[in-house]
Backbone as a ProteinNet text record, in pm:
[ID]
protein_1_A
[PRIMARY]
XXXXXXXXXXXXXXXXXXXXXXXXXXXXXXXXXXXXXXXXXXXXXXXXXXXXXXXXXXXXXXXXXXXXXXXXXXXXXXXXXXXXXXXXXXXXXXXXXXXXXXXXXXXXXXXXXXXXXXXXXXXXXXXXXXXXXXXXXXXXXXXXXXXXXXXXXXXXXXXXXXXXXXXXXXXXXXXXXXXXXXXXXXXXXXXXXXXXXXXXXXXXXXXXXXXXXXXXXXXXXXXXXXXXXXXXXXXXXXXXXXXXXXXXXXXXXXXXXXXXXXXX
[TERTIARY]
8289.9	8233	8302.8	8355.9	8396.8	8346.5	8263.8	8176.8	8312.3	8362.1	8411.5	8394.3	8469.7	8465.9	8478.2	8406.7	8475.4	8588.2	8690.7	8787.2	8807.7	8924.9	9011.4	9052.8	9071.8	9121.9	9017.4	8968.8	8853.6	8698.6	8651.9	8506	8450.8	8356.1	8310.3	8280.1	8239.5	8193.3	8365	8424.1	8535.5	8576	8615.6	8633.5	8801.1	8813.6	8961.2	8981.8	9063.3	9119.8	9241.4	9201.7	9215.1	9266.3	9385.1	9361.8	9480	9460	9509.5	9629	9748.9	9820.6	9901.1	9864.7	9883.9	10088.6	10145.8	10276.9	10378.6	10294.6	10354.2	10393.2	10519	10498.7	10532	10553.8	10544	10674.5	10753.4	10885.3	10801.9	10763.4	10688.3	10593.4	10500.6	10408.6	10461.5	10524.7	10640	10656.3	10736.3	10783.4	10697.5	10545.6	10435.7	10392.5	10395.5	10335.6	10421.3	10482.8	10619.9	10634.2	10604	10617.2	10478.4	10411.8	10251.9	10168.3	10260.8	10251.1	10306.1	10513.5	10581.5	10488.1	10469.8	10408.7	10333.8	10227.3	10100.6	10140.3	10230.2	10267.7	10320.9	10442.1	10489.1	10414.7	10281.1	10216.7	10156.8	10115.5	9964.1	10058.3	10206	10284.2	10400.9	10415.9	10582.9	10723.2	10632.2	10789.2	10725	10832	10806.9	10779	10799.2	10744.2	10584.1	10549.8	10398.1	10393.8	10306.9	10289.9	10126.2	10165	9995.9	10002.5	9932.5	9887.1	9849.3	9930	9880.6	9809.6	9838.1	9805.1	9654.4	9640.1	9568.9	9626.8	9506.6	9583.4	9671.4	9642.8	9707.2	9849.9	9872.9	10001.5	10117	10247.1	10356.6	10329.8	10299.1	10282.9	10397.9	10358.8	10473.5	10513.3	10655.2	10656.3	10713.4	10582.1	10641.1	10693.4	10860.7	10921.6	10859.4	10794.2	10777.6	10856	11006.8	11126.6	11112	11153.6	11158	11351.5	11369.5	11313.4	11276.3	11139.2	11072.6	11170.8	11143.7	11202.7	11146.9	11267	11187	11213.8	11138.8	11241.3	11160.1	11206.2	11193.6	11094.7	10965.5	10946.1	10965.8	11042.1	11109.2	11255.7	11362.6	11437.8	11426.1	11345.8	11329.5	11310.9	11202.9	11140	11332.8	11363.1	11472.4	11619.4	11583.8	11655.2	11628.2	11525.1	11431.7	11408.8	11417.5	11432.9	11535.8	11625	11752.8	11757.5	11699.7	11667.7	11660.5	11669.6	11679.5	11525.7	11473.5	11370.5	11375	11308.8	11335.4	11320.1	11354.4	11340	11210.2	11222.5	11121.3	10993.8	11044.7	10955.6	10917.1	10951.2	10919.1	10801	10761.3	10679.1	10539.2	10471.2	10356.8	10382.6	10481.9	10476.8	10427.1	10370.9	10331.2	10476.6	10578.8	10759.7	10758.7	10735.1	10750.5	10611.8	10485.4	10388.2	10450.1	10474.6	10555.8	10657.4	10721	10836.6	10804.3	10694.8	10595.1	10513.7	10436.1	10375.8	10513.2	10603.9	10719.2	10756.7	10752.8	10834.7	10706	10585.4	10486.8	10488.4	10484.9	10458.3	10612	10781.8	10858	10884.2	10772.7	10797.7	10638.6	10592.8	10446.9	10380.3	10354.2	10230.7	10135.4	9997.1	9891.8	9813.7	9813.3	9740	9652.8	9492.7	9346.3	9365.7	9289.1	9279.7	9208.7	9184.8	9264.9	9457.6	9526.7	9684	9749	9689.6	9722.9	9917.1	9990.1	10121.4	10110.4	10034.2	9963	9933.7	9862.3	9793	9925.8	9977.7	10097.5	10148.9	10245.9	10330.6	10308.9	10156.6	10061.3	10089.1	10086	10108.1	10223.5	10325.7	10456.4	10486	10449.7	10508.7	10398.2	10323	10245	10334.7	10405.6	10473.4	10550.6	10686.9	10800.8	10849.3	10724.2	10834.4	10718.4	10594.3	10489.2	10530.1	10582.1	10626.3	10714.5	10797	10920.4	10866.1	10709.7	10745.2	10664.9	10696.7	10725.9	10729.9	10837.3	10872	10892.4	10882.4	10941.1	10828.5	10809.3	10671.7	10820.1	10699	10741.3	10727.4	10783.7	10732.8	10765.2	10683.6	10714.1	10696.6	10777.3	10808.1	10811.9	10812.3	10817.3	10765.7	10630	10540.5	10515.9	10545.1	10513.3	10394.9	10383.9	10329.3	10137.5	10153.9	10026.1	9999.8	10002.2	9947.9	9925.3	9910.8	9892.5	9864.4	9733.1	9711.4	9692.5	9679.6	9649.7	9756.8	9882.5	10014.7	10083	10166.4	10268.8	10378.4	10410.8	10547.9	10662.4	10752.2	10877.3	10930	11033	11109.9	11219.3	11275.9	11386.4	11427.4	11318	11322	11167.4	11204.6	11083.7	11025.5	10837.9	10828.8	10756	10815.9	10766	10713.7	10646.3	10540.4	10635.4	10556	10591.4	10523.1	10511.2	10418	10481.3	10431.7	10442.1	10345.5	10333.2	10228.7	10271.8	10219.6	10348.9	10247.1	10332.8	10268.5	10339.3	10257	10261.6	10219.8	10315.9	10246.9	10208	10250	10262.7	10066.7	10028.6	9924.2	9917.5	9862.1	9899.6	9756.5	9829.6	9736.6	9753.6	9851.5	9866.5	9888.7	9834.6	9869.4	9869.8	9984.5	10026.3	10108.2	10052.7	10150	10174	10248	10255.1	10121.5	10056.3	9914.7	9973.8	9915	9960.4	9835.4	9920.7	9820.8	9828.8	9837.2	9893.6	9757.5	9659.3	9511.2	9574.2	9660.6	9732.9	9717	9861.9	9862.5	9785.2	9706.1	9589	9466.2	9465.2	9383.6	9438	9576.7	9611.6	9644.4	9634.9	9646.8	9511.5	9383.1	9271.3	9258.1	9292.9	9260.8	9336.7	9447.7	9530	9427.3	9349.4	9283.1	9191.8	9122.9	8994.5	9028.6	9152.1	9185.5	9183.1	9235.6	9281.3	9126	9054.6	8897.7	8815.5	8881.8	8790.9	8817.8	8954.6	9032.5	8993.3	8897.2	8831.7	8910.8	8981.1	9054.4	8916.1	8870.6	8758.1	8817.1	8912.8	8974.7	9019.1	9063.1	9071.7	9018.3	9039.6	8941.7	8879.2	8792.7	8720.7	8757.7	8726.5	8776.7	8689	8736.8	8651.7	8674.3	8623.3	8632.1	8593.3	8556.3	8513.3	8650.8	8703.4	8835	8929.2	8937.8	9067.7	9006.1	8922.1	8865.7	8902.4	8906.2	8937.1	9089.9	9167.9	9291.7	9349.6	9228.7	9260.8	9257.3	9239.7	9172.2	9341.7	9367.2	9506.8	9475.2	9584.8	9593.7	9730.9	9729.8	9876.2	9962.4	10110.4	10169.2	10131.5	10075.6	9976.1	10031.9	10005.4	10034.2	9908.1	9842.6	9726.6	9759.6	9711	9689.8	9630.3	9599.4	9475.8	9527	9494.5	9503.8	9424.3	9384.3	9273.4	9310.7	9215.7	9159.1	9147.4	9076.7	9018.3	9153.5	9271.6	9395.2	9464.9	9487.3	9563.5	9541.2	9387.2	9322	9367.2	9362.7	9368.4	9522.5	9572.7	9742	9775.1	9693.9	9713.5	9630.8	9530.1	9444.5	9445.4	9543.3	9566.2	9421.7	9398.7	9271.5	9278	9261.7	9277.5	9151	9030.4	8948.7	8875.5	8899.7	8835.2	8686.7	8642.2	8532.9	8518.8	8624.8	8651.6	8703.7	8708.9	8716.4	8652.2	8562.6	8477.8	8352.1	8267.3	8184.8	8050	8058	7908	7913.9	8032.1	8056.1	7907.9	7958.9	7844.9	7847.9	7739.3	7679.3	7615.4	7601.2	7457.5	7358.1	7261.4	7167.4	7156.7	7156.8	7170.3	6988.3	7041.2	6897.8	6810.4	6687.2	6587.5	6522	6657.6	6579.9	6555.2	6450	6405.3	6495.4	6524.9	6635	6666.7	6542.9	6571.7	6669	6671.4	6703.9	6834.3	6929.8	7013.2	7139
10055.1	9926.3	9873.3	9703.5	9654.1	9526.3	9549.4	9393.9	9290.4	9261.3	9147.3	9035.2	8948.5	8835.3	8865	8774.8	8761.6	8653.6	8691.8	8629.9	8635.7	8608.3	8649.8	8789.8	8872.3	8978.4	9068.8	9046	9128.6	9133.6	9207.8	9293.7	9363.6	9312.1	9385.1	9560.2	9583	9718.2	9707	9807	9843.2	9969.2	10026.1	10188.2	10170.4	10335.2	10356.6	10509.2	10567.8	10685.9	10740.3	10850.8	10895.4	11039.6	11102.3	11253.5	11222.6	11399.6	11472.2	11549.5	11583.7	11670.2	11786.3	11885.5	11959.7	12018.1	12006.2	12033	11920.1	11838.7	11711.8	11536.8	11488.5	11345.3	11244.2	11145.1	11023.6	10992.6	11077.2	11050.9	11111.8	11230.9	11285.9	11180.2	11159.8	11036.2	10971.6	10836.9	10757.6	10812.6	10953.5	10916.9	10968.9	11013.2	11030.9	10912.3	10800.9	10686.3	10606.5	10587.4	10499.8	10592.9	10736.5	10794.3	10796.6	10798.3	10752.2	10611.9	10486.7	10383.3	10358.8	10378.7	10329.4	10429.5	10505.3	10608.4	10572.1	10540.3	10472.6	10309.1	10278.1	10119.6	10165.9	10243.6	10242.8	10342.2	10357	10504.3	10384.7	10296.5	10172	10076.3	10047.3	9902.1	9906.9	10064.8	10095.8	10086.1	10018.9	9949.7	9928.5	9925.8	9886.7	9787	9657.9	9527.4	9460.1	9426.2	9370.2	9219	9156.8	8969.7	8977	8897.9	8869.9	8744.2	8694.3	8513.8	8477.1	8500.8	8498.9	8392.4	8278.7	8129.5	8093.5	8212.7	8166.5	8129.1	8189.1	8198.9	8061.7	7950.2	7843.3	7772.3	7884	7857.3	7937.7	7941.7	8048.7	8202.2	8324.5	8438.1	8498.4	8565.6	8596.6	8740	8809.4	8893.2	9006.7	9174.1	9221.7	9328.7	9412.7	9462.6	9630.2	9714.5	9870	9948.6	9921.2	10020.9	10051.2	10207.9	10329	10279.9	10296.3	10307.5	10158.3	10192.5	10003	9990	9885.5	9847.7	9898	9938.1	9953	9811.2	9810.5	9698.7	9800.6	9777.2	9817	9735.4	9745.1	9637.2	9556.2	9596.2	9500	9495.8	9562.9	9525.8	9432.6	9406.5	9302.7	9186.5	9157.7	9032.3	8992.5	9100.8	9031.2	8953.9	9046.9	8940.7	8791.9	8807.4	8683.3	8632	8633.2	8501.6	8507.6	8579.9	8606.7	8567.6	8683.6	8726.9	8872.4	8898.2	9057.6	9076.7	9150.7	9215.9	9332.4	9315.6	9412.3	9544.9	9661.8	9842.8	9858.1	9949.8	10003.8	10045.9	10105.4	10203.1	10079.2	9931.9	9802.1	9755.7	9774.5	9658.8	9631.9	9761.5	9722.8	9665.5	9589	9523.3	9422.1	9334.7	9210.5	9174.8	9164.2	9115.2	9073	9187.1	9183.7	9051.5	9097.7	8998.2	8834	8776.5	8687.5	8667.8	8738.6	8724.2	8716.1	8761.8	8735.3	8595.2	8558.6	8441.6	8357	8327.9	8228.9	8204.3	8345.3	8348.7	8313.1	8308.3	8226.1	8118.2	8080.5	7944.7	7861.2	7938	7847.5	7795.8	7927.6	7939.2	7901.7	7836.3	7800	7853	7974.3	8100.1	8147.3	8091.2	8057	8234.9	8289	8389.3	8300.8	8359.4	8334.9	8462.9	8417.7	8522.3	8661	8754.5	8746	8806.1	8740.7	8747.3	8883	8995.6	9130	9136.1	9227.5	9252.9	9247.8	9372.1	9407.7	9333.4	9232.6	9164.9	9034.8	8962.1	8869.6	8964.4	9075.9	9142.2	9167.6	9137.5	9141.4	9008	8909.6	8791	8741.4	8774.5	8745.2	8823.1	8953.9	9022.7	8975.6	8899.8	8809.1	8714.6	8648.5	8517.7	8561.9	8627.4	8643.5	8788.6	8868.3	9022.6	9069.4	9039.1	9051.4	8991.6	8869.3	8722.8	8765.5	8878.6	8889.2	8984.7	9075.3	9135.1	9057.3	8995.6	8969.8	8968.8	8979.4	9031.9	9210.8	9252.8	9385.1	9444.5	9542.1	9613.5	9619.4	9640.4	9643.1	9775.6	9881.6	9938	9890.4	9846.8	9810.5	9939.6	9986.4	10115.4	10084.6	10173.5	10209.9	10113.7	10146.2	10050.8	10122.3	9998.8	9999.1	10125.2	10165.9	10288.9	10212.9	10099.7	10037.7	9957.7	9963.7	9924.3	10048.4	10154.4	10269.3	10383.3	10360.5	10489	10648.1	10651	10787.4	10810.8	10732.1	10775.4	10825.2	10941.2	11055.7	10965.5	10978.4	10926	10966.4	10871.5	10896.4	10965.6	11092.1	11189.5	11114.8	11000.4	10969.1	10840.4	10740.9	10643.6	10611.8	10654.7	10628.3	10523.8	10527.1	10377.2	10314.5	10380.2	10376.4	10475.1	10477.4	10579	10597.7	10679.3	10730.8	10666.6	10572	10522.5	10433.3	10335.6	10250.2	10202.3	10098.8	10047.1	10009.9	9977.5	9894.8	9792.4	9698.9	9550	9505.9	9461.5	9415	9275.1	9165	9027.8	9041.9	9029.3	9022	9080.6	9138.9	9183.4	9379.3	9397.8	9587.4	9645.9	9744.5	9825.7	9959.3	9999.5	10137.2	10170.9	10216.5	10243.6	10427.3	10466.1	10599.4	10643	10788.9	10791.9	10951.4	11017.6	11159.5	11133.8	11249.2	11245.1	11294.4	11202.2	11246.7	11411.3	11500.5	11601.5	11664.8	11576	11582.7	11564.2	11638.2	11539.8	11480.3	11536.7	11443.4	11346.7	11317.5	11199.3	11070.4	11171	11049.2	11000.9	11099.7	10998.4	10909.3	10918	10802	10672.4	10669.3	10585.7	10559.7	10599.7	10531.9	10512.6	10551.2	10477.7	10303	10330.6	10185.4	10096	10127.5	10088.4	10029.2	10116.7	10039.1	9931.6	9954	9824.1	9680.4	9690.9	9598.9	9539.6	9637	9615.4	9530.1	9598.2	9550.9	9364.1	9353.8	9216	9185.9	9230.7	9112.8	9134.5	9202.9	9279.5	9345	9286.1	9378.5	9461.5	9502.2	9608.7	9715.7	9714.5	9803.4	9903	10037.4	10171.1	10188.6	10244.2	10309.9	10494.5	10549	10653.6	10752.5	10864.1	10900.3	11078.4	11113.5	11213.8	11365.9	11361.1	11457.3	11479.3	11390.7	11416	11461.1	11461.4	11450.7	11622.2	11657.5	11782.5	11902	11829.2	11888.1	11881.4	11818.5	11839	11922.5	11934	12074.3	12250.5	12233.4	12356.3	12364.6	12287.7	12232.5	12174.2	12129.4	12016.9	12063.4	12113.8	12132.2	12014.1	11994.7	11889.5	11828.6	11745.8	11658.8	11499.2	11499.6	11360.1	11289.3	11131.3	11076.5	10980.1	10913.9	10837.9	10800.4	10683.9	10553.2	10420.2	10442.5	10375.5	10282.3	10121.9	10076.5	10035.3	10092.5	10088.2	9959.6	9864.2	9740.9	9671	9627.5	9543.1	9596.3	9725.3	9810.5	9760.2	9799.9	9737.2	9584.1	9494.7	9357.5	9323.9	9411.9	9352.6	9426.9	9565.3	9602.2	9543.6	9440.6	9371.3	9247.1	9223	9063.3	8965.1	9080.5	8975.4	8893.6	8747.1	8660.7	8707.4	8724.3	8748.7	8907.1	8951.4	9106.1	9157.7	9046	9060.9	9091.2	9069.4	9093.1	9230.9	9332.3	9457.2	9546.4	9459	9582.5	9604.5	9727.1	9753.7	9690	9624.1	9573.8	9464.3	9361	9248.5	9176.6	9082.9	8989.7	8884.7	8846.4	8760.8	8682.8	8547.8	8460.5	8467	8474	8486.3	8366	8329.3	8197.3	8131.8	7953.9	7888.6	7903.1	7937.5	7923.8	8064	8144.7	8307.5	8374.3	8467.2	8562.7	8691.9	8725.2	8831.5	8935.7	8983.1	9084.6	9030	8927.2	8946.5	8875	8840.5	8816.9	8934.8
10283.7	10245.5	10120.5	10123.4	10023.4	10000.8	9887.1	9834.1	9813.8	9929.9	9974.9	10047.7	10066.8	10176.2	10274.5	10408.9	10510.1	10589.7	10617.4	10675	10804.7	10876.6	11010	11010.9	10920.2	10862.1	10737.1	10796.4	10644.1	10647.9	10658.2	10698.3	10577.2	10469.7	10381.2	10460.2	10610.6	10681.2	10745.6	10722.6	10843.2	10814.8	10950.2	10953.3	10941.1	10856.9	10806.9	10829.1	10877.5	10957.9	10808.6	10740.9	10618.4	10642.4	10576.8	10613	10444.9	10400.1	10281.7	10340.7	10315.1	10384	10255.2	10261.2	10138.7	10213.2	10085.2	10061.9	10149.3	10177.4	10238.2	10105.1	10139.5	10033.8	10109.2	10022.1	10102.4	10158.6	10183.9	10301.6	10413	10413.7	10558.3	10601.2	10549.3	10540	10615.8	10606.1	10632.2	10776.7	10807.2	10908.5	10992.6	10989.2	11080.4	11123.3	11020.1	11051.9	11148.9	11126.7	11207.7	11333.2	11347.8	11472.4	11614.4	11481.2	11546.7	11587	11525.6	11567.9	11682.8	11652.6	11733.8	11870.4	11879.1	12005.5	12068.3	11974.9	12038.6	12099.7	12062.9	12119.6	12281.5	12220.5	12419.3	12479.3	12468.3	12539.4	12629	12550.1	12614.3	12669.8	12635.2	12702.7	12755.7	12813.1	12807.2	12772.9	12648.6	12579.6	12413.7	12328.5	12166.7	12174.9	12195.2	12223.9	12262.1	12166.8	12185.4	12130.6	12226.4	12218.2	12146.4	12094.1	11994.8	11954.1	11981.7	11959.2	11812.9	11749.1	11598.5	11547.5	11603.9	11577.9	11682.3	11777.7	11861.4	11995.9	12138.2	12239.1	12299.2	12276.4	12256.7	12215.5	12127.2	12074.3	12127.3	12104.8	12135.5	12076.5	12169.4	12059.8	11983.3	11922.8	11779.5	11883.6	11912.1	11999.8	11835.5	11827.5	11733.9	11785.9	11739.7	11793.9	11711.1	11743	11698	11728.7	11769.8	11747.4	11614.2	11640.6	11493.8	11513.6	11383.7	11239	11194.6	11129.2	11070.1	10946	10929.4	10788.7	10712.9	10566.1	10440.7	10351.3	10254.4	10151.4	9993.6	9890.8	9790	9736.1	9636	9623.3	9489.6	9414.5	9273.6	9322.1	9439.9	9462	9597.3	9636.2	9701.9	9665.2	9538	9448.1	9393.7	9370.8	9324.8	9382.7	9460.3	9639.3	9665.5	9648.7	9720.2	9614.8	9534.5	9424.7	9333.9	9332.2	9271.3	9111.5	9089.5	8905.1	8885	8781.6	8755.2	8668.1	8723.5	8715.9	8561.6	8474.8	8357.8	8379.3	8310	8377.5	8414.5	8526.3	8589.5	8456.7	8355.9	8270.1	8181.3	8144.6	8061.8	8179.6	8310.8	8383.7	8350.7	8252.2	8229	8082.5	8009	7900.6	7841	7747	7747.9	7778.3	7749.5	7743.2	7911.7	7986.1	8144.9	8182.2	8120.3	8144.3	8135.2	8014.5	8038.9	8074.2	8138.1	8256.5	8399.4	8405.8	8545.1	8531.7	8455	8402.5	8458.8	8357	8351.8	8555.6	8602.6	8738.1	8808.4	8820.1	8931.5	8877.2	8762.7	8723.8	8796.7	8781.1	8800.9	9020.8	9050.9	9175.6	9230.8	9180.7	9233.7	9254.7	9212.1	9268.5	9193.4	9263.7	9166.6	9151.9	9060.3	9018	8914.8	8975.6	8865.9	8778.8	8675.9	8538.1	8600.6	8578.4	8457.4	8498.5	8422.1	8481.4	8383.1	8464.3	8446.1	8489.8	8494.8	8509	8670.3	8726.7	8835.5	8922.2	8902.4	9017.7	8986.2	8914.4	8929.3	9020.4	8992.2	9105	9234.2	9241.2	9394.9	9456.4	9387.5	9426.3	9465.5	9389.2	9394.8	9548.4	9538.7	9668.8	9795.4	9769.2	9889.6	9965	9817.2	9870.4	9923.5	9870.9	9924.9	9990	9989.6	10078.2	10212.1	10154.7	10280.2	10411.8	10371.5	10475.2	10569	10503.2	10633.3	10744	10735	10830.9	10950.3	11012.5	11136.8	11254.9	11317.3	11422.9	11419.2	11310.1	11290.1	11169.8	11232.5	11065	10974.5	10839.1	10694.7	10654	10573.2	10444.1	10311.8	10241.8	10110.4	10011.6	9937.5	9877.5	9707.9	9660.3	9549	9464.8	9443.6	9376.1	9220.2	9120.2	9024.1	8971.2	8880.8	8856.9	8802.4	8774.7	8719.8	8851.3	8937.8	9048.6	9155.3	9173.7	9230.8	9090.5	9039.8	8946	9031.8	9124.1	9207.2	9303.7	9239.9	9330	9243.3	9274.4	9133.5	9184.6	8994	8951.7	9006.3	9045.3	9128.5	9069.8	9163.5	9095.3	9059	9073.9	8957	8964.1	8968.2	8916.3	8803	8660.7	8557.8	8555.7	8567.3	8577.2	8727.9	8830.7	8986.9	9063.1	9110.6	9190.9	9322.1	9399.1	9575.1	9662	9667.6	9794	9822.5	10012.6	10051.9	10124.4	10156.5	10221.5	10417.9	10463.4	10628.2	10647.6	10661.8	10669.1	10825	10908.1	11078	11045.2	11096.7	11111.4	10994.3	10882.5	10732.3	10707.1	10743.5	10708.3	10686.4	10563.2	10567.4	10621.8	10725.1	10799.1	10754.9	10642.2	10573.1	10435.6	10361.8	10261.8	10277.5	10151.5	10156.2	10053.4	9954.7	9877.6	9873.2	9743.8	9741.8	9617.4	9604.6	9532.2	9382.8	9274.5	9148.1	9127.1	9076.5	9081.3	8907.2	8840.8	8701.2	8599.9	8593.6	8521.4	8371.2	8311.5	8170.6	8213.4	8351.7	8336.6	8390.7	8528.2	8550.7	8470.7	8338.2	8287.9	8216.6	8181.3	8136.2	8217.9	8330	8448	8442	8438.9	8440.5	8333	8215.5	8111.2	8102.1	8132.5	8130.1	8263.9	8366.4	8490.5	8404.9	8324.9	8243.9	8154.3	8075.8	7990.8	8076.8	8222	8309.6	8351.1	8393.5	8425.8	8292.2	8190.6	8072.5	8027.2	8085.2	8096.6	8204.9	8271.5	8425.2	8537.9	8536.9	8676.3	8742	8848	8928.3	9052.3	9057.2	9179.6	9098.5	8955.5	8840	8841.5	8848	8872.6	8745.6	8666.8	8575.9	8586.1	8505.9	8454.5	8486.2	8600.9	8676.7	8645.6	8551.9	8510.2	8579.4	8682.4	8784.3	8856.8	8882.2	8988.5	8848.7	8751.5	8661.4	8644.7	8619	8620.1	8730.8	8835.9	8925.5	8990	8892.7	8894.4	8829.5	8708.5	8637.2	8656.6	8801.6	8879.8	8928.5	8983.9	9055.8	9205.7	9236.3	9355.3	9369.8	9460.9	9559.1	9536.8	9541.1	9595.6	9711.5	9731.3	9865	9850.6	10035.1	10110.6	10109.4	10041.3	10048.8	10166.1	10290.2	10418.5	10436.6	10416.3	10501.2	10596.2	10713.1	10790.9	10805.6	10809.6	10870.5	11056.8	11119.2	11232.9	11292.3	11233.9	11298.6	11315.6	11197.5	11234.6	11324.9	11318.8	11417.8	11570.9	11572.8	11678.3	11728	11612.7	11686	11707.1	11653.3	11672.6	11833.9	11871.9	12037.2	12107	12081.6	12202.8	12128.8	12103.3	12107.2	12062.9	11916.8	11868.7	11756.4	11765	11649.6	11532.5	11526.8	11464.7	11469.5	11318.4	11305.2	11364.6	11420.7	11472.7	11603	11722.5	11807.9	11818.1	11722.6	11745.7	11657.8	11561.3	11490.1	11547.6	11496.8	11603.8	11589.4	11399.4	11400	11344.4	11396.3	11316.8	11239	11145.8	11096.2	11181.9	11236.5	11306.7	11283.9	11285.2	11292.5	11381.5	11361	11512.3	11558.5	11653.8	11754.2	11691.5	11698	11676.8	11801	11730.5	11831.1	11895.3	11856.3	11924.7	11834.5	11851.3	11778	11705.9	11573.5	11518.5	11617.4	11672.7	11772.1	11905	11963.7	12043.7	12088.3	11954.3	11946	11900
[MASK]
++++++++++++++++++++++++++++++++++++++++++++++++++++++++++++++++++++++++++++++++++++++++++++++++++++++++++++++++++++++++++++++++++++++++++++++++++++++++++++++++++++++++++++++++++++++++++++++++++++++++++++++++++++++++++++++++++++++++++++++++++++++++++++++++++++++++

């Protein structure tokens, strides 16, 4: 459950298919997912190729191709592709310096972030506009995410500054997130501590400082693979459903005028 909105795409109730994989990271990750999608596509259509009416059955469908291997794109070497600027070091992105270099770059490219305008959520935005968009005809992984936007993803072995994870975005919408598990309690509490500053600045997706798990990192945590799948998009991109409601199991409903709660 997420005290959210509802959309075409979004269910405050929706089920998500989660597993831990001990001595596994996010390259194995990666290629379970892409092996277990592309699989499940030609098991149900005999082919990588699936039509989905994105616009609605009315319109031309968008045809998406699930040949392995999906794309990767990087995601600060992508922003910088696609808008052709150099991005400051990986280990500067949570800076005020980088903050107004993000500020300056939605403002010169039109991309409206509400307050509060954390480093984090601008870089969420920015990679809305321009790297979400391309996937397409073809899934996405967007990789190597900033280290203040994934506090419970371990720091990349050798780029300082960026975490191990990626997300895969279908028809520019993400149905995965996945990383290698930071198993470090030093440094995750300093990742929730920087979460709470962001929270304390009105960031409400911002974690709070959850001292039971940092405890229990102190026991140890294997090198481990973290995996969440959501279920319901997955779903509507193989049965060709425009609205999340057409495949969740207890959508929100209005009850029809005139009949009784029950018997609608």
């Amino acid at each position: 459950f997420r005290n959210e909105g509802i959309d075409l795409t979004h269910n405050p109730e929706f089920t998500t298919c989660e597993f831990y994989m001990a001595y596994a990271d996010v390259n194995d990750l990666m290629k379970i997912t892409e092996s277990m999608i592309s699989g499940m596509v030609k098991y149900m259509f005999g082919g990588y190729k699936v039509e989905y009416h994105k616009d609605g059955k009315d319109k031309p469908p968008l045809v998406i191709d699930f040949t392995p291997p999906f794309r990767q794109v990087d995601m600060i070497g992508g922003l910088e592709e696609a808008l052709n600027v150099k991005f400051p070091p990986a280990v500067e992105l949570h800076t005020d310096a980088t903050n107004k270099f993000l500020s300056d770059l939605c403002a010169k490219h039109s991309v409206d972030c509400s307050a509060p305008r954390t480093n984090a959520r601008m870089l969420d935005k920015l990679v809305g506009e321009f790297i979400e968009v391309q996937a397409m005809e073809r899934p996405l992984f967007i990789t190597n995410h900033p280290q203040m936007m994934s506090p419970l993803a371990k720091y990349h072995r050798s780029i300082p500054g960026l975490c191990e994870r990626f997300e895969l975005f279908v028809a520019t919408k993400e149905i995965c997130n996945a990383y290698t598990e930071l198993n470090d309690p030093k440094v995750q509490r300093e990742r929730f501590a920087q979460q709470a500053d962001d929270k304390a600045a009105g960031d409400d997706e911002a974690q709070l400082i959850d001292e039971n798990f940092c405890t229990s990192l102190e026991y140890g945590l294997p090198p481990t693979g973290g995996w969440g799948l959501g279920i319901e998009r997955l779903c509507m991109f193989l049965t060709d459903s425009q609205n999340i409601k057409e495949v969740i199991l207890f959508p929100a409903m209005k009850p029809e005028e005139g009949k009784p709660a029950a018997d609608n």
